[in-house]
Amino acid sequence: RGFLLFFFCLRLPTLTRIFMASVEVYCNICDRLITGRRNRCTTCADFDLCGPCALLGYHKDTGHEFEASGPEESLTLAELSAHEQSLQEEQNALFGNVDESTCTTTSEKPSMRQPLFLCLTCIDIQQHTAAVCLGCSLVCHADHEIVELYTKRNFVCDCGTGPFLPAHPCTLNPDRERATTNKYNQNFQNRFCTCHRAYDASGSDGDMAQCVLCEDWYHTELHDENHDDIIGTEAEDHDFVCGGCIERCPFLLDYHGTPAAPIATTPLTGCTRPAAPVVPIPPPRTAAPAPAQDDESTPAPAPA
């Protein structure tokens, strides 16, 4: 028995590598399934790179070491260039003309479709609604707890206004008023899908899809099992419309089976995950709270 235990301890690293090789792992940069060489960061928790992304030098600026496993890949310069170009196209589709060092309120059109972020450090999201642009998330909230909301249309960055004041002014564009045109859904409380659960950054809660109308996020099993309801010809090339928006816009179903509008629909059946309590969305605060008066400035009561 002692010999078997000793043999198992010797073989444990090999058995671990075999087990890890059988698990589906996705690259944290390109989000593609790693089928060849896997490069696991030994410092970051659950951070892996595929062979092409590792060769392109992603994550090397951190100085972290990588542990490589799996078959070694042979990639041509053309394949690496095509991989880098696809990443650049995805980045342009997501960030557009947004600059990572400036606030979008300084652009010619502050109200735009742009990636937004919640700062859980600066505000209580159960009491206030607000979000910041990419530049402010990297500069004004660099060391804060951030939740990515992906993109929202017709939104003006809230950084340095409303609930952020007076403790957290915007360093990129201070002294500005908060926009009154922004609209907020449950995502601005870190709640998503019909289950109203918080975002799971580890990815263990499954994949999610964004409705192109209400821009809320839903767990993908709500529509992956309903490909019969896809409006269009190819299930892989479609935009997603949630069941709630289909009920509000039933005319979209008239396009079912036509290639003109590749839209995936799902019935409003609700998520199978345990639902979190629904919290009413608070109205946006447009101004900083009035400073409290100290004892010296408080007028004395009139004599009786």
CSV table of C-alpha atoms in Angstrom, one decimal:
chain,number,residue,atom,x,y,z
A,1,ARG,CA,0.0,0.0,0.0
A,2,GLY,CA,2.9,2.4,0.8
A,3,PHE,CA,4.5,1.6,-2.5
A,4,LEU,CA,1.2,2.3,-4.4
A,5,LEU,CA,0.9,5.7,-2.6
A,6,PHE,CA,4.5,6.5,-3.4
A,7,PHE,CA,3.9,5.6,-7.1
A,8,PHE,CA,0.7,7.7,-7.3
A,9,CYS,CA,2.6,10.8,-5.8
A,10,LEU,CA,5.3,10.3,-8.5
A,11,ARG,CA,2.7,10.1,-11.3
A,12,LEU,CA,0.4,13.0,-10.0
A,13,PRO,CA,2.0,15.7,-12.2
A,14,THR,CA,1.6,13.6,-15.3
A,15,LEU,CA,-2.0,12.6,-14.4
A,16,THR,CA,-2.8,16.3,-13.8
A,17,ARG,CA,-1.5,17.3,-17.2
A,18,ILE,CA,-3.5,14.5,-18.8
A,19,PHE,CA,-6.7,15.7,-17.0
A,20,MET,CA,-6.1,19.4,-17.9
A,21,ALA,CA,-5.5,18.4,-21.5
A,22,SER,CA,-8.9,16.8,-21.6
A,23,VAL,CA,-10.7,19.9,-20.4
A,24,GLU,CA,-11.9,22.5,-22.9
A,25,VAL,CA,-9.9,25.7,-22.3
A,26,TYR,CA,-10.5,29.0,-24.0
A,27,CYS,CA,-7.9,31.7,-24.7
A,28,ASN,CA,-8.4,34.8,-22.5
A,29,ILE,CA,-7.3,37.0,-25.4
A,30,CYS,CA,-9.1,35.8,-28.5
A,31,ASP,CA,-11.8,33.7,-26.7
A,32,ARG,CA,-11.2,30.7,-29.0
A,33,LEU,CA,-11.0,27.1,-27.9
A,34,ILE,CA,-7.4,26.1,-27.4
A,35,THR,CA,-6.7,23.1,-29.6
A,36,GLY,CA,-2.9,23.1,-29.7
A,37,ARG,CA,-0.4,24.5,-27.2
A,38,ARG,CA,-1.9,25.9,-24.0
A,39,ASN,CA,0.1,28.6,-22.2
A,40,ARG,CA,-1.1,29.0,-18.6
A,41,CYS,CA,-0.1,32.0,-16.6
A,42,THR,CA,1.4,30.9,-13.3
A,43,THR,CA,0.6,34.1,-11.6
A,44,CYS,CA,-3.0,35.0,-12.7
A,45,ALA,CA,-5.9,32.8,-11.7
A,46,ASP,CA,-7.4,31.0,-14.6
A,47,PHE,CA,-5.6,32.9,-17.4
A,48,ASP,CA,-4.6,31.0,-20.5
A,49,LEU,CA,-3.3,31.9,-24.0
A,50,CYS,CA,-3.5,29.9,-27.2
A,51,GLY,CA,-0.3,29.4,-29.3
A,52,PRO,CA,-0.9,32.3,-31.7
A,53,CYS,CA,-1.7,34.8,-28.9
A,54,ALA,CA,1.4,33.7,-26.9
A,55,LEU,CA,3.6,34.1,-30.0
A,56,LEU,CA,2.1,37.6,-30.6
A,57,GLY,CA,3.3,38.6,-27.1
A,58,TYR,CA,0.1,39.2,-25.3
A,59,HIS,CA,0.4,39.5,-21.5
A,60,LYS,CA,4.2,39.6,-21.7
A,61,ASP,CA,4.3,43.1,-20.5
A,62,THR,CA,3.3,41.8,-17.0
A,63,GLY,CA,6.5,39.9,-16.7
A,64,HIS,CA,4.5,36.8,-15.6
A,65,GLU,CA,5.8,33.3,-16.4
A,66,PHE,CA,3.8,30.7,-18.4
A,67,GLU,CA,3.6,27.0,-18.2
A,68,ALA,CA,3.2,25.4,-21.6
A,69,SER,CA,1.4,22.1,-22.2
A,70,GLY,CA,0.0,20.3,-25.2
A,71,PRO,CA,1.4,19.7,-28.7
A,72,GLU,CA,3.7,22.3,-30.1
A,73,GLU,CA,2.3,24.3,-33.0
A,74,SER,CA,3.9,25.2,-36.3
A,75,LEU,CA,2.5,28.5,-37.5
A,76,THR,CA,3.5,30.5,-40.5
A,77,LEU,CA,3.9,34.3,-40.6
A,78,ALA,CA,0.7,34.6,-42.7
A,79,GLU,CA,-1.3,32.6,-40.1
A,80,LEU,CA,0.0,34.8,-37.3
A,81,SER,CA,-0.8,37.9,-39.3
A,82,ALA,CA,-4.3,36.7,-40.0
A,83,HIS,CA,-4.9,35.9,-36.3
A,84,GLU,CA,-3.7,39.4,-35.3
A,85,GLN,CA,-5.9,41.0,-37.9
A,86,SER,CA,-9.0,39.2,-36.7
A,87,LEU,CA,-8.2,40.4,-33.1
A,88,GLN,CA,-7.9,43.9,-34.4
A,89,GLU,CA,-11.2,43.7,-36.2
A,90,GLU,CA,-12.9,42.5,-33.1
A,91,GLN,CA,-11.4,45.3,-31.0
A,92,ASN,CA,-12.5,47.9,-33.5
A,93,ALA,CA,-16.0,46.5,-33.5
A,94,LEU,CA,-16.2,46.7,-29.7
A,95,PHE,CA,-14.3,49.9,-29.0
A,96,GLY,CA,-14.7,51.8,-32.3
A,97,ASN,CA,-13.1,55.3,-32.0
A,98,VAL,CA,-13.0,55.2,-28.2
A,99,ASP,CA,-9.6,56.2,-26.8
A,100,GLU,CA,-8.2,54.5,-23.7
A,101,SER,CA,-6.6,57.7,-22.4
A,102,THR,CA,-9.4,60.3,-22.9
A,103,CYS,CA,-13.0,60.6,-21.6
A,104,THR,CA,-15.6,60.3,-24.4
A,105,THR,CA,-17.3,63.4,-23.1
A,106,THR,CA,-14.5,65.4,-24.8
A,107,SER,CA,-15.4,64.0,-28.3
A,108,GLU,CA,-17.6,65.8,-30.8
A,109,LYS,CA,-20.4,63.5,-30.0
A,110,PRO,CA,-20.4,62.5,-26.3
A,111,SER,CA,-23.6,60.5,-26.6
A,112,MET,CA,-22.5,57.4,-28.5
A,113,ARG,CA,-22.5,53.6,-28.5
A,114,GLN,CA,-19.5,52.7,-26.4
A,115,PRO,CA,-18.3,50.2,-23.9
A,116,LEU,CA,-19.3,51.0,-20.3
A,117,PHE,CA,-18.1,50.0,-16.9
A,118,LEU,CA,-19.5,49.9,-13.4
A,119,CYS,CA,-17.3,51.0,-10.5
A,120,LEU,CA,-18.3,49.1,-7.4
A,121,THR,CA,-15.7,51.0,-5.4
A,122,CYS,CA,-17.0,54.5,-5.9
A,123,ILE,CA,-20.8,54.1,-5.7
A,124,ASP,CA,-23.4,51.9,-4.1
A,125,ILE,CA,-25.1,50.4,-7.2
A,126,GLN,CA,-28.2,49.5,-5.2
A,127,GLN,CA,-28.7,53.2,-4.4
A,128,HIS,CA,-27.4,54.9,-7.5
A,129,THR,CA,-27.1,54.3,-11.3
A,130,ALA,CA,-24.0,55.4,-13.1
A,131,ALA,CA,-21.4,54.1,-15.5
A,132,VAL,CA,-18.1,55.3,-16.9
A,133,CYS,CA,-16.4,55.1,-20.3
A,134,LEU,CA,-13.2,53.0,-21.2
A,135,GLY,CA,-10.8,55.9,-20.6
A,136,CYS,CA,-12.2,56.8,-17.2
A,137,SER,CA,-12.3,53.1,-16.2
A,138,LEU,CA,-8.5,52.9,-16.9
A,139,VAL,CA,-7.5,56.3,-15.6
A,140,CYS,CA,-10.0,57.6,-12.9
A,141,HIS,CA,-10.8,54.1,-11.6
A,142,ALA,CA,-7.6,52.2,-12.3
A,143,ASP,CA,-7.4,50.4,-9.0
A,144,HIS,CA,-11.1,50.0,-8.4
A,145,GLU,CA,-13.4,47.0,-8.6
A,146,ILE,CA,-14.9,47.2,-12.1
A,147,VAL,CA,-17.7,45.3,-13.9
A,148,GLU,CA,-17.8,45.4,-17.7
A,149,LEU,CA,-21.2,46.1,-19.2
A,150,TYR,CA,-20.1,45.7,-22.9
A,151,THR,CA,-21.6,48.4,-25.2
A,152,LYS,CA,-24.7,50.6,-24.7
A,153,ARG,CA,-26.1,53.0,-27.3
A,154,ASN,CA,-26.7,56.7,-26.9
A,155,PHE,CA,-24.8,57.0,-23.6
A,156,VAL,CA,-22.8,59.8,-22.1
A,157,CYS,CA,-20.1,58.9,-19.5
A,158,ASP,CA,-21.2,59.6,-15.9
A,159,CYS,CA,-17.7,59.8,-14.4
A,160,GLY,CA,-17.2,62.8,-12.1
A,161,THR,CA,-20.9,63.6,-11.9
A,162,GLY,CA,-23.9,62.7,-9.7
A,163,PRO,CA,-23.1,59.9,-7.2
A,164,PHE,CA,-19.4,60.1,-7.9
A,165,LEU,CA,-19.2,63.5,-6.3
A,166,PRO,CA,-17.6,64.9,-4.2
A,167,ALA,CA,-15.3,62.0,-3.4
A,168,HIS,CA,-14.5,60.9,-6.9
A,169,PRO,CA,-14.2,63.7,-9.5
A,170,CYS,CA,-13.3,62.9,-13.1
A,171,THR,CA,-9.6,63.6,-13.8
A,172,LEU,CA,-10.0,63.5,-17.6
A,173,ASN,CA,-12.8,66.0,-17.9
A,174,PRO,CA,-13.7,67.7,-14.6
A,175,ASP,CA,-16.4,70.4,-14.0
A,176,ARG,CA,-19.2,69.1,-16.2
A,177,GLU,CA,-22.8,68.4,-15.7
A,178,ARG,CA,-24.4,64.9,-15.8
A,179,ALA,CA,-26.3,64.0,-18.9
A,180,THR,CA,-30.1,63.7,-18.5
A,181,THR,CA,-30.6,61.5,-21.6
A,182,ASN,CA,-28.9,58.3,-20.3
A,183,LYS,CA,-31.2,55.3,-19.8
A,184,TYR,CA,-30.4,52.6,-17.2
A,185,ASN,CA,-31.6,49.0,-17.0
A,186,GLN,CA,-30.8,46.3,-14.4
A,187,ASN,CA,-27.3,45.8,-15.8
A,188,PHE,CA,-26.3,49.1,-14.1
A,189,GLN,CA,-27.0,47.2,-10.8
A,190,ASN,CA,-24.8,44.3,-11.9
A,191,ARG,CA,-27.9,42.2,-12.6
A,192,PHE,CA,-28.4,40.3,-15.8
A,193,CYS,CA,-30.8,37.9,-17.6
A,194,THR,CA,-34.3,36.9,-16.3
A,195,CYS,CA,-32.6,35.4,-13.3
A,196,HIS,CA,-31.3,38.9,-12.2
A,197,ARG,CA,-28.0,37.4,-11.1
A,198,ALA,CA,-24.7,39.3,-10.8
A,199,TYR,CA,-22.1,39.0,-13.5
A,200,ASP,CA,-19.7,36.0,-12.9
A,201,ALA,CA,-16.3,37.1,-14.2
A,202,SER,CA,-14.9,33.5,-13.9
A,203,GLY,CA,-17.2,32.4,-16.8
A,204,SER,CA,-18.4,29.3,-14.8
A,205,ASP,CA,-21.9,30.6,-15.0
A,206,GLY,CA,-22.0,30.0,-18.8
A,207,ASP,CA,-22.0,32.1,-21.9
A,208,MET,CA,-24.3,35.1,-22.3
A,209,ALA,CA,-25.8,36.9,-25.3
A,210,GLN,CA,-26.9,40.6,-25.6
A,211,CYS,CA,-30.3,41.5,-26.9
A,212,VAL,CA,-29.8,44.0,-29.7
A,213,LEU,CA,-33.0,45.9,-28.7
A,214,CYS,CA,-33.0,46.2,-24.8
A,215,GLU,CA,-29.3,45.5,-24.6
A,216,ASP,CA,-29.7,43.3,-21.6
A,217,TRP,CA,-27.7,40.1,-21.3
A,218,TYR,CA,-29.2,36.6,-21.2
A,219,HIS,CA,-27.7,33.1,-20.6
A,220,THR,CA,-27.3,31.4,-23.9
A,221,GLU,CA,-29.2,28.2,-23.0
A,222,LEU,CA,-32.4,30.3,-23.3
A,223,HIS,CA,-32.0,30.5,-27.1
A,224,ASP,CA,-29.4,27.8,-28.0
A,225,GLU,CA,-32.2,25.1,-27.7
A,226,ASN,CA,-34.6,27.1,-29.9
A,227,HIS,CA,-32.9,27.3,-33.2
A,228,ASP,CA,-36.3,26.7,-34.9
A,229,ASP,CA,-37.1,30.3,-33.9
A,230,ILE,CA,-34.1,31.8,-35.7
A,231,ILE,CA,-35.1,34.4,-38.3
A,232,GLY,CA,-32.5,34.0,-41.0
A,233,THR,CA,-30.6,31.2,-42.7
A,234,GLU,CA,-27.5,30.7,-40.6
A,235,ALA,CA,-27.7,30.2,-36.9
A,236,GLU,CA,-24.1,31.4,-36.4
A,237,ASP,CA,-24.6,34.7,-38.1
A,238,HIS,CA,-27.5,36.3,-36.2
A,239,ASP,CA,-28.3,39.0,-33.8
A,240,PHE,CA,-30.2,38.1,-30.7
A,241,VAL,CA,-33.6,39.5,-29.6
A,242,CYS,CA,-34.9,38.4,-26.2
A,243,GLY,CA,-38.4,37.1,-25.6
A,244,GLY,CA,-39.5,40.3,-23.8
A,245,CYS,CA,-38.6,42.4,-26.8
A,246,ILE,CA,-40.3,40.0,-29.2
A,247,GLU,CA,-43.5,40.4,-27.1
A,248,ARG,CA,-43.2,44.1,-27.4
A,249,CYS,CA,-42.3,44.0,-31.1
A,250,PRO,CA,-44.2,41.0,-32.5
A,251,PHE,CA,-43.9,42.2,-36.1
A,252,LEU,CA,-40.3,40.9,-36.0
A,253,LEU,CA,-41.7,37.4,-36.3
A,254,ASP,CA,-43.0,38.3,-39.7
A,255,TYR,CA,-39.5,38.1,-40.9
A,256,HIS,CA,-39.1,34.4,-39.8
A,257,GLY,CA,-37.3,32.4,-42.5
A,258,THR,CA,-36.2,35.4,-44.5
A,259,PRO,CA,-32.5,36.2,-45.1
A,260,ALA,CA,-33.1,39.9,-44.8
A,261,ALA,CA,-33.2,40.0,-41.0
A,262,PRO,CA,-30.9,37.4,-39.3
A,263,ILE,CA,-32.4,37.5,-35.8
A,264,ALA,CA,-32.5,34.8,-33.2
A,265,THR,CA,-35.6,34.8,-31.0
A,266,THR,CA,-36.4,33.0,-27.8
A,267,PRO,CA,-39.7,32.5,-25.9
A,268,LEU,CA,-39.9,34.4,-22.6
A,269,THR,CA,-39.6,31.2,-20.5
A,270,GLY,CA,-37.2,32.5,-17.9
A,271,CYS,CA,-33.7,31.3,-16.9
A,272,THR,CA,-33.3,28.0,-15.2
A,273,ARG,CA,-30.9,29.4,-12.6
A,274,PRO,CA,-32.2,30.4,-9.1
A,275,ALA,CA,-33.5,34.0,-9.4
A,276,ALA,CA,-32.1,36.7,-7.3
A,277,PRO,CA,-34.4,39.3,-5.7
A,278,VAL,CA,-35.4,42.1,-8.0
A,279,VAL,CA,-34.3,45.5,-6.7
A,280,PRO,CA,-36.0,48.7,-8.1
A,281,ILE,CA,-33.7,50.7,-10.3
A,282,PRO,CA,-33.1,54.0,-8.5
A,283,PRO,CA,-33.5,57.3,-10.4
A,284,PRO,CA,-30.2,58.9,-11.5
A,285,ARG,CA,-28.8,61.6,-9.3
A,286,THR,CA,-27.8,64.7,-11.3
A,287,ALA,CA,-26.0,66.7,-8.7
A,288,ALA,CA,-23.6,66.2,-5.7
A,289,PRO,CA,-25.2,66.2,-2.3
A,290,ALA,CA,-25.2,69.6,-0.5
A,291,PRO,CA,-22.3,69.9,2.0
A,292,ALA,CA,-23.4,69.5,5.6
A,293,GLN,CA,-23.2,72.7,7.7
A,294,ASP,CA,-20.8,72.7,10.6
A,295,ASP,CA,-21.8,73.8,14.1
A,296,GLU,CA,-20.3,77.3,13.7
A,297,SER,CA,-22.4,78.1,10.6
A,298,THR,CA,-25.7,76.9,12.2
A,299,PRO,CA,-27.7,79.9,13.2
A,300,ALA,CA,-28.4,80.1,17.0
A,301,PRO,CA,-32.0,79.8,18.0
A,302,ALA,CA,-33.9,83.0,18.6
A,303,PRO,CA,-34.3,83.9,22.3
A,304,ALA,CA,-37.6,83.2,23.8
